[in-house]
Coordinates of N, CA, C and O in Angstrom, one line a residue:
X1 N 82.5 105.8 95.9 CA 83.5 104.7 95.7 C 83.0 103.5 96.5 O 82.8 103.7 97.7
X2 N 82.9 102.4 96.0 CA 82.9 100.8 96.9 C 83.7 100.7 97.8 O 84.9 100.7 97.6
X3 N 83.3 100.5 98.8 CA 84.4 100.4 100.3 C 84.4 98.4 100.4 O 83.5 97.6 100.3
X4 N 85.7 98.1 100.7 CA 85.7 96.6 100.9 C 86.4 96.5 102.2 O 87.5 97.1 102.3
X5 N 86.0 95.8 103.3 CA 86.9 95.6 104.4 C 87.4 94.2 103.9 O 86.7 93.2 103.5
X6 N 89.0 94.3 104.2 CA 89.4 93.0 104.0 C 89.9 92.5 105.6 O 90.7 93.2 106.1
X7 N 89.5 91.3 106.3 CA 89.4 90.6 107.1 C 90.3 89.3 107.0 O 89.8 88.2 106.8
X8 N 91.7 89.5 107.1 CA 92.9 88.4 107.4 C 94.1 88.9 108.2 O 94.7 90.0 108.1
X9 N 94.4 87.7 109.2 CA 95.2 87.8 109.8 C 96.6 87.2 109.3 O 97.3 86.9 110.2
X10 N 96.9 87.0 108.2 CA 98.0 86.8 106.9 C 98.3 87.9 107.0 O 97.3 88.5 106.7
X11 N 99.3 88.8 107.2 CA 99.9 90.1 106.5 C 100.1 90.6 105.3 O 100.0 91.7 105.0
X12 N 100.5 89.2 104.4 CA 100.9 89.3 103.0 C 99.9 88.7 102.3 O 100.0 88.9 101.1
X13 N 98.9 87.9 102.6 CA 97.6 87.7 101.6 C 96.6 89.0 101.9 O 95.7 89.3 101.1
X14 N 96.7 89.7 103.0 CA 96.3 90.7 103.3 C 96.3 91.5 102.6 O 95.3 92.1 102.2
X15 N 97.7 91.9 102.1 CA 97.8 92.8 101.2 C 98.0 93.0 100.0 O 98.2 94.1 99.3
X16 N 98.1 91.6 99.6 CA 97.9 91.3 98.2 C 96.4 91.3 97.6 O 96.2 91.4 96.4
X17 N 95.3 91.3 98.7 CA 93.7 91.6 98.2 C 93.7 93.0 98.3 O 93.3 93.6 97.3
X18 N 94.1 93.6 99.3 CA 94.1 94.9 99.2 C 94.6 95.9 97.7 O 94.2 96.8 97.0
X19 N 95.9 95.1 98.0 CA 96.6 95.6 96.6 C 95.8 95.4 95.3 O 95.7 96.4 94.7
X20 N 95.2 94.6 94.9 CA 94.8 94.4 94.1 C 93.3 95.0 93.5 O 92.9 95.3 92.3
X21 N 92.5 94.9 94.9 CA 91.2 95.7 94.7 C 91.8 97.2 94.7 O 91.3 97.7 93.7
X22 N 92.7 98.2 95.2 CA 92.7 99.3 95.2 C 93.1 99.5 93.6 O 92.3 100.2 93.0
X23 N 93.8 99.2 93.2 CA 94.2 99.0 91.5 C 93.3 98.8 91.2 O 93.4 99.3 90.1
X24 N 92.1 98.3 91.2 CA 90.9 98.1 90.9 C 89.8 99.0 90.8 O 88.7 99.0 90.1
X25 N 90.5 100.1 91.8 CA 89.7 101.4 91.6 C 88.8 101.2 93.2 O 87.9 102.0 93.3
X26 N 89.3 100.1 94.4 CA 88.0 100.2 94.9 C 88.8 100.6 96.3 O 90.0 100.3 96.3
X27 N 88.4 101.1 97.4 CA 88.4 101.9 98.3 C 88.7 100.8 99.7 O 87.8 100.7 100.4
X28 N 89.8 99.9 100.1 CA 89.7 99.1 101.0 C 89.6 99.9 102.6 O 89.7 101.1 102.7
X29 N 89.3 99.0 103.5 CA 89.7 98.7 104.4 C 90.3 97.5 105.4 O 89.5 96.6 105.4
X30 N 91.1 97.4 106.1 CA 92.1 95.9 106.8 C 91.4 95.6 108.0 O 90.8 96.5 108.6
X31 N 91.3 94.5 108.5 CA 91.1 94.7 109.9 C 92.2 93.1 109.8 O 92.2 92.5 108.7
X32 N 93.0 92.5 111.1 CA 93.5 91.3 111.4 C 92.8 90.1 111.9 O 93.1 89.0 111.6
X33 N 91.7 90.6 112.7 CA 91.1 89.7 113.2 C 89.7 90.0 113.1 O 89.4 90.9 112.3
X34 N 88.6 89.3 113.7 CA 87.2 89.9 114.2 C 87.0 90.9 114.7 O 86.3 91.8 114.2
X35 N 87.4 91.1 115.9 CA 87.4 92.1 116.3 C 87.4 93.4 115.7 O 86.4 94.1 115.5
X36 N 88.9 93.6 115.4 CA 88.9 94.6 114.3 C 88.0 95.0 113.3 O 87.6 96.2 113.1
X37 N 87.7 93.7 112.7 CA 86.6 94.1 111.6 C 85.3 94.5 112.6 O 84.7 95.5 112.0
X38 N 84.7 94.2 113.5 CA 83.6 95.1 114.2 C 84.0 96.2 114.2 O 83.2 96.9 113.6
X39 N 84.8 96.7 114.5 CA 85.2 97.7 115.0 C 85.5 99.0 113.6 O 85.2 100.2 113.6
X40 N 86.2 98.2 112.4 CA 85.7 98.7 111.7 C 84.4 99.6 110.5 O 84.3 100.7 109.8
X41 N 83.5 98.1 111.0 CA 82.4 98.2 110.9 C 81.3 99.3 111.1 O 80.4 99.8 110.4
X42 N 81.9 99.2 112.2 CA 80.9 100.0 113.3 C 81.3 101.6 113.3 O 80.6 102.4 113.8
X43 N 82.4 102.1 112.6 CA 83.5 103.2 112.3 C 83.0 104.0 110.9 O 82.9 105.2 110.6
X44 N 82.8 102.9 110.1 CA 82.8 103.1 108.3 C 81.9 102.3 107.8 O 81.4 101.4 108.3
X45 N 81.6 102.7 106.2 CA 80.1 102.5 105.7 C 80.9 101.8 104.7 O 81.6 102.4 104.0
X46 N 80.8 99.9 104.5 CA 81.4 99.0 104.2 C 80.3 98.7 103.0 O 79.1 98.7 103.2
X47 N 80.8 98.4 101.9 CA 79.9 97.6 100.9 C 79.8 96.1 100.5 O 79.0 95.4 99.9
X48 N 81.3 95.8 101.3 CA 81.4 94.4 101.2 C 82.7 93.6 101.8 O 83.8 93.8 101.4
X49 N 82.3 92.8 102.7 CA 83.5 92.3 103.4 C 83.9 90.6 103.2 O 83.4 89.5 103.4
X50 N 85.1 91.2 102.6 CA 85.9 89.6 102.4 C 87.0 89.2 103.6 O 88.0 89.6 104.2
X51 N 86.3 88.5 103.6 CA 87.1 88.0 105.4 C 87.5 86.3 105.5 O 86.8 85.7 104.8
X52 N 88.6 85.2 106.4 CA 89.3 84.6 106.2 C 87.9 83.9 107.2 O 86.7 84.2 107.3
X53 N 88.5 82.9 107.6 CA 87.9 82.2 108.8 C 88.7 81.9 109.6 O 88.3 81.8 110.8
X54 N 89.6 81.8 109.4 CA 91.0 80.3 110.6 C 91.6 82.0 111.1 O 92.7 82.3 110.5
X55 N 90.9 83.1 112.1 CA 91.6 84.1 112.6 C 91.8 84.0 114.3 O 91.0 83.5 115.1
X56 N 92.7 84.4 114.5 CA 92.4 84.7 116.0 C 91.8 85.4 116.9 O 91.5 86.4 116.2
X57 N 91.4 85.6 118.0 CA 90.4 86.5 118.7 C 89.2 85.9 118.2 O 88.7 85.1 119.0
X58 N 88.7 86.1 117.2 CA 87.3 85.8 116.6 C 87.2 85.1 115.3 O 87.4 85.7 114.3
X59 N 87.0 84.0 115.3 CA 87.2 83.3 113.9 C 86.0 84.0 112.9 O 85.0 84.6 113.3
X60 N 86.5 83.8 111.6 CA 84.8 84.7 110.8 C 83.8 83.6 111.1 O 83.0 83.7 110.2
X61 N 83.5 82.7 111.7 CA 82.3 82.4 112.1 C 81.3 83.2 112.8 O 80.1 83.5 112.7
X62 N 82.0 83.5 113.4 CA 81.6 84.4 115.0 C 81.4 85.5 114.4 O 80.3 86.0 114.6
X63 N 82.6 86.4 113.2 CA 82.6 87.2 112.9 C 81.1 88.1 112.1 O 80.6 89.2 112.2
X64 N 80.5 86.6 111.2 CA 79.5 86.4 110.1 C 78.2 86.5 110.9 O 77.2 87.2 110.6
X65 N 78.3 85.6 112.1 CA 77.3 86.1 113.2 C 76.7 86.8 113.9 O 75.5 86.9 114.0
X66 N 77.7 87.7 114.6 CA 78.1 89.0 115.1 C 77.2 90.3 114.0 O 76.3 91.0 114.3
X67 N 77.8 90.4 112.9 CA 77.3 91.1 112.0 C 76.1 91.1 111.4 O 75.4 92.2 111.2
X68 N 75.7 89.9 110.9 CA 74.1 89.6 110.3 C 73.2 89.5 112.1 O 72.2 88.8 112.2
X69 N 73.6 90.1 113.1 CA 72.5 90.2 114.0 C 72.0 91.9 113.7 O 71.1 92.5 114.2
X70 N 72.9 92.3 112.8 CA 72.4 94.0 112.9 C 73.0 94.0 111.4 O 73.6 95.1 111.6
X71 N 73.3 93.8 110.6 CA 73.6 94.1 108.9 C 73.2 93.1 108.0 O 72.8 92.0 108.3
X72 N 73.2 93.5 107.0 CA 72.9 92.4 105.5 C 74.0 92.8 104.6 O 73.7 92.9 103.4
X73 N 75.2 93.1 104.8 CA 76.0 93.8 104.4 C 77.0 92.4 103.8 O 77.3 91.5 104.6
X74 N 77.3 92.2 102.5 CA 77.7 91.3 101.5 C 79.1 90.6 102.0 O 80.1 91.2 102.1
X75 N 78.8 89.1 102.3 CA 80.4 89.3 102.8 C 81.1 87.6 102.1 O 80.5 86.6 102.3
X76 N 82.1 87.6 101.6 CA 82.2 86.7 101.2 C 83.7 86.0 102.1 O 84.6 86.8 102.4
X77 N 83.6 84.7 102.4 CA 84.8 83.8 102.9 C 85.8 83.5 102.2 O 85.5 83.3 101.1
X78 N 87.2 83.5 102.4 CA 88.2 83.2 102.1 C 88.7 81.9 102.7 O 88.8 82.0 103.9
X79 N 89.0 80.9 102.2 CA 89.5 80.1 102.7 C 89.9 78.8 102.1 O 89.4 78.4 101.1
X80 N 91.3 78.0 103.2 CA 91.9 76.7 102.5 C 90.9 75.9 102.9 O 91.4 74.8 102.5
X81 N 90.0 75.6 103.3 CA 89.1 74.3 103.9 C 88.2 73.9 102.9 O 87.6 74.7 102.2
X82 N 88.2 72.8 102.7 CA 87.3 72.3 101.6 C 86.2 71.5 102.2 O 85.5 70.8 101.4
X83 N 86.1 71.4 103.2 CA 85.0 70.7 103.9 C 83.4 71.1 103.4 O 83.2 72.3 103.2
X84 N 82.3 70.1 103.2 CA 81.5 70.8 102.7 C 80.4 70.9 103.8 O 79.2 71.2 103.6
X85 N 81.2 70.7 105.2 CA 80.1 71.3 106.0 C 80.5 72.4 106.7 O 79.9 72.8 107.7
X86 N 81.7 72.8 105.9 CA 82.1 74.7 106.1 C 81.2 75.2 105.5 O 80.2 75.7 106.0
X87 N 81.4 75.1 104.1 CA 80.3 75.5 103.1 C 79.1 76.0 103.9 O 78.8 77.1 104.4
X88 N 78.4 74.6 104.1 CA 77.2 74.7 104.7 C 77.1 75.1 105.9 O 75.9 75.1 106.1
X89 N 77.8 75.5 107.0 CA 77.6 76.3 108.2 C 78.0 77.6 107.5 O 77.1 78.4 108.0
X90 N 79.0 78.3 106.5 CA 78.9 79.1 106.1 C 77.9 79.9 105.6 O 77.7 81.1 105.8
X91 N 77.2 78.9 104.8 CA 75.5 79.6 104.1 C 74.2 80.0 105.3 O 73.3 80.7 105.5
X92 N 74.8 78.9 106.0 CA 73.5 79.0 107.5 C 74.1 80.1 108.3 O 73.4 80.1 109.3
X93 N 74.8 81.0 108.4 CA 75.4 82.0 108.9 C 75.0 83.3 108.2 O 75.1 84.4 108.7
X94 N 74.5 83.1 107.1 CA 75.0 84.3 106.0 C 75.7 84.8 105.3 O 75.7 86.0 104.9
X95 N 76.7 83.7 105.0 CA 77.7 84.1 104.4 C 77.0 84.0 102.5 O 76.1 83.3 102.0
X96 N 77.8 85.2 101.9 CA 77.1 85.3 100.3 C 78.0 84.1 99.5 O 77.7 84.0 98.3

């Protein structure tokens, strides 16, 4: 089964991705912040993590960082910012 860590500190958009990928047939996992998501990480064999940016403890900048120093593991951003030099610090990070 596809494992997805989902990465928001929203409770309820939280689990509306959740909800929706598991109906989907696919295998989640939550984390609230960065942290967390290392931590889950580092716990369980992830195929793809959809994660927010604007979190506390560790924003997914740090988070996208952190991870692509030791994974290539698919991760895609969530978020209200339309800035296009999120975008582009996004891609220079590794973000998919």
């Amino acid at each position: 089964m596809f494992n997805i860590l989902v990465v928001e500190d929203d409770k309820n958009l939280r689990k509306l991705i959740t909800t929706y990928l598991q109906r989907n047939k696919y295998n989640t996992y939550e984390a609230t912040n960065g942290e967390e998501a290392l931590n889950v990480l580092d716990q369980s064999y992830i195929d793809l993590i959809v994660s927010d940016i604007m979190m506390p403890k560790m924003d997914g900048w740090q988070v996208c960082k952190e991870i692509r120093a030791y994974s290539k593991v698919p991760i895609i951003m969530l978020t209200a910012r339309t800035d296009e030099r999120d975008e582009l610090q996004g891609f220079q990070l590794g973000v998919d």
